Short mmCIF file of C-alpha atoms in Angstrom, two decimals:
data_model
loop_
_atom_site.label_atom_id
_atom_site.label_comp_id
_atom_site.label_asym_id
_atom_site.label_seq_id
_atom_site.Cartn_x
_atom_site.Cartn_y
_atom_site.Cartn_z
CA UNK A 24 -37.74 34.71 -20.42
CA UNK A 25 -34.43 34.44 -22.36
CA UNK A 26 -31.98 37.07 -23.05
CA UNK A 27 -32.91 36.94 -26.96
CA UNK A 28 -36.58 38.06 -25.10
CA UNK A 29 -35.11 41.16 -23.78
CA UNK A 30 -33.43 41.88 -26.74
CA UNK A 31 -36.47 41.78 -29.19
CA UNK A 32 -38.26 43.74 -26.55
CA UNK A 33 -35.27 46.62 -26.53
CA UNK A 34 -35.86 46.96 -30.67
CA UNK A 35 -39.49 47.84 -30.19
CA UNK A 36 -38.13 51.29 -27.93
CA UNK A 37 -36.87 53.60 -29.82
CA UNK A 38 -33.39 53.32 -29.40
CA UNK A 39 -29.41 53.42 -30.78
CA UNK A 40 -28.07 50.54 -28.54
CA UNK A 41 -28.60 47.53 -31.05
CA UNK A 42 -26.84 44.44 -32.67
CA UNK A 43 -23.86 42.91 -30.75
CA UNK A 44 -23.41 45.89 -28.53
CA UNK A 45 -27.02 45.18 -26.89
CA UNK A 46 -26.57 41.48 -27.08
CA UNK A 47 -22.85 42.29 -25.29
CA UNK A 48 -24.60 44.45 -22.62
CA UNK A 49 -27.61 42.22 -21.64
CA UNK A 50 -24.90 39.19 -21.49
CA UNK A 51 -22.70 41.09 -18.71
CA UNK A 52 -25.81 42.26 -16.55
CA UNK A 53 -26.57 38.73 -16.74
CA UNK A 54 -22.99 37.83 -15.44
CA UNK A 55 -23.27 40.26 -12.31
CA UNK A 56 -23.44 39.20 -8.62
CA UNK A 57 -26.53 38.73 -6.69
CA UNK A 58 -27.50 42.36 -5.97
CA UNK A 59 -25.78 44.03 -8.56
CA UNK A 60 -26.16 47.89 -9.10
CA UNK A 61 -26.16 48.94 -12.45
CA UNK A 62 -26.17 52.66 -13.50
CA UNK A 63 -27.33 54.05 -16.64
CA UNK A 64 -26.82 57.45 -17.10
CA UNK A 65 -28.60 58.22 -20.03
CA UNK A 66 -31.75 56.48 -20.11
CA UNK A 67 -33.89 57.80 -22.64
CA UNK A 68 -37.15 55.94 -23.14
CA UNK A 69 -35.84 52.87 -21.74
CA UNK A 70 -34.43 50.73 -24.74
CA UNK A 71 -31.08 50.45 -23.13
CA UNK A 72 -32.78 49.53 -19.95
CA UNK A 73 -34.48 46.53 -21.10
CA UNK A 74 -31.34 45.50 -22.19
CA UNK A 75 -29.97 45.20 -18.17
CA UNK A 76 -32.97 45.09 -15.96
CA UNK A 77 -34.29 41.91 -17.92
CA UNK A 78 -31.25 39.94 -17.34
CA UNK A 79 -31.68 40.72 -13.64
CA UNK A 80 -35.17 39.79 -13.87
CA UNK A 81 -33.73 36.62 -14.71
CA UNK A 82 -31.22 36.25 -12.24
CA UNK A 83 -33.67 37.50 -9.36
CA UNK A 84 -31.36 40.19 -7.73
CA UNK A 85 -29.80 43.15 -8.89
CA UNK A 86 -31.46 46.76 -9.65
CA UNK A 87 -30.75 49.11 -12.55
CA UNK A 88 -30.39 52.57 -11.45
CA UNK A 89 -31.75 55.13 -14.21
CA UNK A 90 -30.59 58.54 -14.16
CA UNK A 91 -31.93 61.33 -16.48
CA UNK A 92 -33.62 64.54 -16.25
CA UNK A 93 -36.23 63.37 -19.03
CA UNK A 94 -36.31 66.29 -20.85
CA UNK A 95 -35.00 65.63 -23.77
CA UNK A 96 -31.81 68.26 -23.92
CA UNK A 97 -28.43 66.81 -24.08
CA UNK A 98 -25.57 67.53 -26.79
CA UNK A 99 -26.36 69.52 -30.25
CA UNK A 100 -26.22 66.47 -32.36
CA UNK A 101 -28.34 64.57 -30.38
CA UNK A 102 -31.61 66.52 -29.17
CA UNK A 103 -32.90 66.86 -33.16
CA UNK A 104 -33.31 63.16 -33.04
CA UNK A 105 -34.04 63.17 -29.51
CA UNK A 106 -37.54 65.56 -30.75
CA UNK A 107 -38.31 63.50 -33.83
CA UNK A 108 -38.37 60.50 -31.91
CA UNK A 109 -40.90 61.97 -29.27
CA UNK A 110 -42.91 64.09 -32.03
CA UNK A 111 -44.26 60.50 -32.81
CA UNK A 112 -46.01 60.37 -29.43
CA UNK A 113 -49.23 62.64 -29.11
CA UNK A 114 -48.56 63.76 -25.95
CA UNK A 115 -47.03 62.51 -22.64
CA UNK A 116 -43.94 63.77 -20.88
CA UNK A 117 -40.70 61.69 -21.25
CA UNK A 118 -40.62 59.86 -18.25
CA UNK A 119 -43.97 58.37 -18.25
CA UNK A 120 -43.08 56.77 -21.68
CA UNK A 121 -40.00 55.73 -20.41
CA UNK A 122 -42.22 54.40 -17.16
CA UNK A 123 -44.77 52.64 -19.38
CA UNK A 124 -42.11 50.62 -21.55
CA UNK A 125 -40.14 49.21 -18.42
CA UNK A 126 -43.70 48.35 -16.63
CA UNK A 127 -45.04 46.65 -20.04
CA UNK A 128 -41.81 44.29 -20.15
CA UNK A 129 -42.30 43.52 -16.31
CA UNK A 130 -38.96 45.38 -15.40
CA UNK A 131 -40.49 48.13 -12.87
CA UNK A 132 -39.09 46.53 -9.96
CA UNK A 133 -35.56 45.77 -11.11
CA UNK A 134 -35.57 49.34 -12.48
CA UNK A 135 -34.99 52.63 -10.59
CA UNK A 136 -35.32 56.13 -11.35
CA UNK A 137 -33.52 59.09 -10.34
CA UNK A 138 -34.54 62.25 -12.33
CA UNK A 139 -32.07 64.88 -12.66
CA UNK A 140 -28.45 65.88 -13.91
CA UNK A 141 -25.76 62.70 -13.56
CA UNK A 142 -23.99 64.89 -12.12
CA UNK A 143 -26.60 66.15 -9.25
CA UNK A 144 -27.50 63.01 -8.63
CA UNK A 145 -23.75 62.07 -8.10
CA UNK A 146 -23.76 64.13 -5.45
CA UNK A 147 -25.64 62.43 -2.86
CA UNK A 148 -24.37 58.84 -4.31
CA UNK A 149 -22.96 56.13 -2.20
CA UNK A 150 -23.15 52.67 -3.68
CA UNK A 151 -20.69 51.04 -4.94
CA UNK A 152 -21.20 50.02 -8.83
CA UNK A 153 -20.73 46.64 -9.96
CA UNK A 154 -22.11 48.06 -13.82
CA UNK A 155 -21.39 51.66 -15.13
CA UNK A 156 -23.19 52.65 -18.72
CA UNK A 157 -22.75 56.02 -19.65
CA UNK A 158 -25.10 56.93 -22.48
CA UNK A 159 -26.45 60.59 -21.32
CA UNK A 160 -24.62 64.13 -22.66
CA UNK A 161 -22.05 63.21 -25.51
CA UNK A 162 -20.46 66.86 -25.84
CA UNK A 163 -17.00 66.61 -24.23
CA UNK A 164 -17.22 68.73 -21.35
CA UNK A 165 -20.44 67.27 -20.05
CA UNK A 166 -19.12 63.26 -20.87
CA UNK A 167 -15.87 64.44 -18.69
CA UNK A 168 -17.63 65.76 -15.77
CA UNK A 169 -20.21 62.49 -15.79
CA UNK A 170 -17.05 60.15 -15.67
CA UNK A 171 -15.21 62.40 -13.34
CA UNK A 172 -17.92 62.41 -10.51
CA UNK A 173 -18.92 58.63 -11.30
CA UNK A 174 -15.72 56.53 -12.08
CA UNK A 175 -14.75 56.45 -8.44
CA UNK A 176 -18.24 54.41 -7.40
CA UNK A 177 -17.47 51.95 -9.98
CA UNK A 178 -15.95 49.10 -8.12
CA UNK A 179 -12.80 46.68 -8.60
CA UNK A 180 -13.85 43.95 -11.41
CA UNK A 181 -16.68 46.37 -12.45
CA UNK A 182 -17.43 46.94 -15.82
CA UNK A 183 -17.60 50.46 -17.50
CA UNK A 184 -19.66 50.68 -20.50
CA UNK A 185 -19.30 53.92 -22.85
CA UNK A 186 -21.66 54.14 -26.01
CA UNK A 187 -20.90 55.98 -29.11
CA UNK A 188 -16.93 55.67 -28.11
CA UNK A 189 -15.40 54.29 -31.59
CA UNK A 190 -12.79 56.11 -33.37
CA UNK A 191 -14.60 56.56 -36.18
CA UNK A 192 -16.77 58.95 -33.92
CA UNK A 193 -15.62 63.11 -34.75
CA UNK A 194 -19.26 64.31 -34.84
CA UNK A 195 -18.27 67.88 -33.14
CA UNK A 196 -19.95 68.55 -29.69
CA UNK A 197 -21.15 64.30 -30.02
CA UNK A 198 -17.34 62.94 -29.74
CA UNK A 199 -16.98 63.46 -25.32
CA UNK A 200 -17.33 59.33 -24.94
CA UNK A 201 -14.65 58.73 -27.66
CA UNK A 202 -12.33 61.26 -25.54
CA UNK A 203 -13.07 59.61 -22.46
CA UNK A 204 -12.13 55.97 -23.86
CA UNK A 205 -9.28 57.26 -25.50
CA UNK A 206 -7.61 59.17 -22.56
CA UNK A 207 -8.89 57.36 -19.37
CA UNK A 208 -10.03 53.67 -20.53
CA UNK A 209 -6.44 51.96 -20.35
CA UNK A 210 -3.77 50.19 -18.00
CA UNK A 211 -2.95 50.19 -15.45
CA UNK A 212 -6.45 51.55 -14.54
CA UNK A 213 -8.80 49.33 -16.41
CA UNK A 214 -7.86 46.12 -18.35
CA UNK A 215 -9.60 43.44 -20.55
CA UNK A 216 -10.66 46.97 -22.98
CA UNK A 217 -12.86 45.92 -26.16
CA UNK A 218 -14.48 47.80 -28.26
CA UNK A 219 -18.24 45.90 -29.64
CA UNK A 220 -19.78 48.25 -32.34
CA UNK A 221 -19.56 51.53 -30.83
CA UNK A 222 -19.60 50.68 -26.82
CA UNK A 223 -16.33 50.67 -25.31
CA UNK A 224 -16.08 47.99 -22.58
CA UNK A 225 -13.69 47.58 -20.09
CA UNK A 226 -12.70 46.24 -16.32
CA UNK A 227 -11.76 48.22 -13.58
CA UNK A 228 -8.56 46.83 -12.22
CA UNK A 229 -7.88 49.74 -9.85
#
């Protein structure tokens, strides 16, 4: 399959990662080493997935780990939309949606999960991360405590990914990514720092 593949597959999940910001994310998982980690913290029902486990698929190595309690809370903004989306489904709990999509596109064994808090699962984390996409919680005090506990596993030359990060973001309780890019995605501590829609991207340099 080609990356364009993965990308048509991603916009049939329901989704907000879309445009130049998924084409930008499929691109660097497909740029990773052989046996790259990826973490996504925030995974939804799997639209952001497809967009790195299918470049790994291509490659042949590399796993994407997928961390989310799958139960559809998360900031005030966010959880309305969160519930329309899965009022569409008749029944079914979160994660086996989420388990169905990545299985249909062939992904289940680049993919997987670890069900819970980011920051639980942080806890008993040891692998370094070569990929870092933080897409879960966007309040500010739950966006600061993810980075906090994860930036550290991210390694030198990794990339950091942080959705819904432009300026233009001020939603209250939905702005904690912009925060983090603004105050912690800079020199000396990261460098080549874009922003591609609304994902902030960036290199750890130290």
């Amino acid at each position: 399959m080609s990356l364009e593949r993965y990308l048509r597959l991603s916009e049939t999940v329901p989704g907000w990662t879309r445009g130049a910001e998924a084409q930008e994310l499929a691109r660097i998982s497909y740029s990773l080493p052989e046996g790259a980690v990826l973490v996504e913290i925030g995974s939804f029902l799997g639209s952001g997935t497809i967009l790195l486990a299918g470049p790994r698929r291509m490659r042949g190595s590399g796993t994407v780990h997928c961390i989310d309690p799958f139960d559809g809370g998360g900031d005030s903004f966010s959880v309305p939309h969160y519930q329309s989306v899965l009022a569409q489904f008749a029944s079914g709990l979160m994660r086996d949606h989420f388990e169905r999509n990545i299985r249909e596109c062939g992904l289940a064994p680049w993919v997987e999960i670890h069900q819970g808090r980011a920051e639980e699962v942080a806890e008993s984390w040891t692998t370094p991360i070569d990929l870092l996409f933080l897409d879960g919680d966007q309040s500010p005090a739950s966006a600061r405590k993810v980075y906090d506990r994860w930036v550290s596993f991210l390694k030198v030359g990794g990339v950091i990914a942080l959705h819904n990060s432009e300026p233009a973001n001020h939603r209250p309780d939905h702005d904690g990514q912009r925060l983090i890019a603004e105050q912690e995605i800079r020199e000396p501590w990261f460098c080549d720092v874009r922003l591609v829609t609304s994902t902030t991207l960036a290199v750890k340099a130290r």
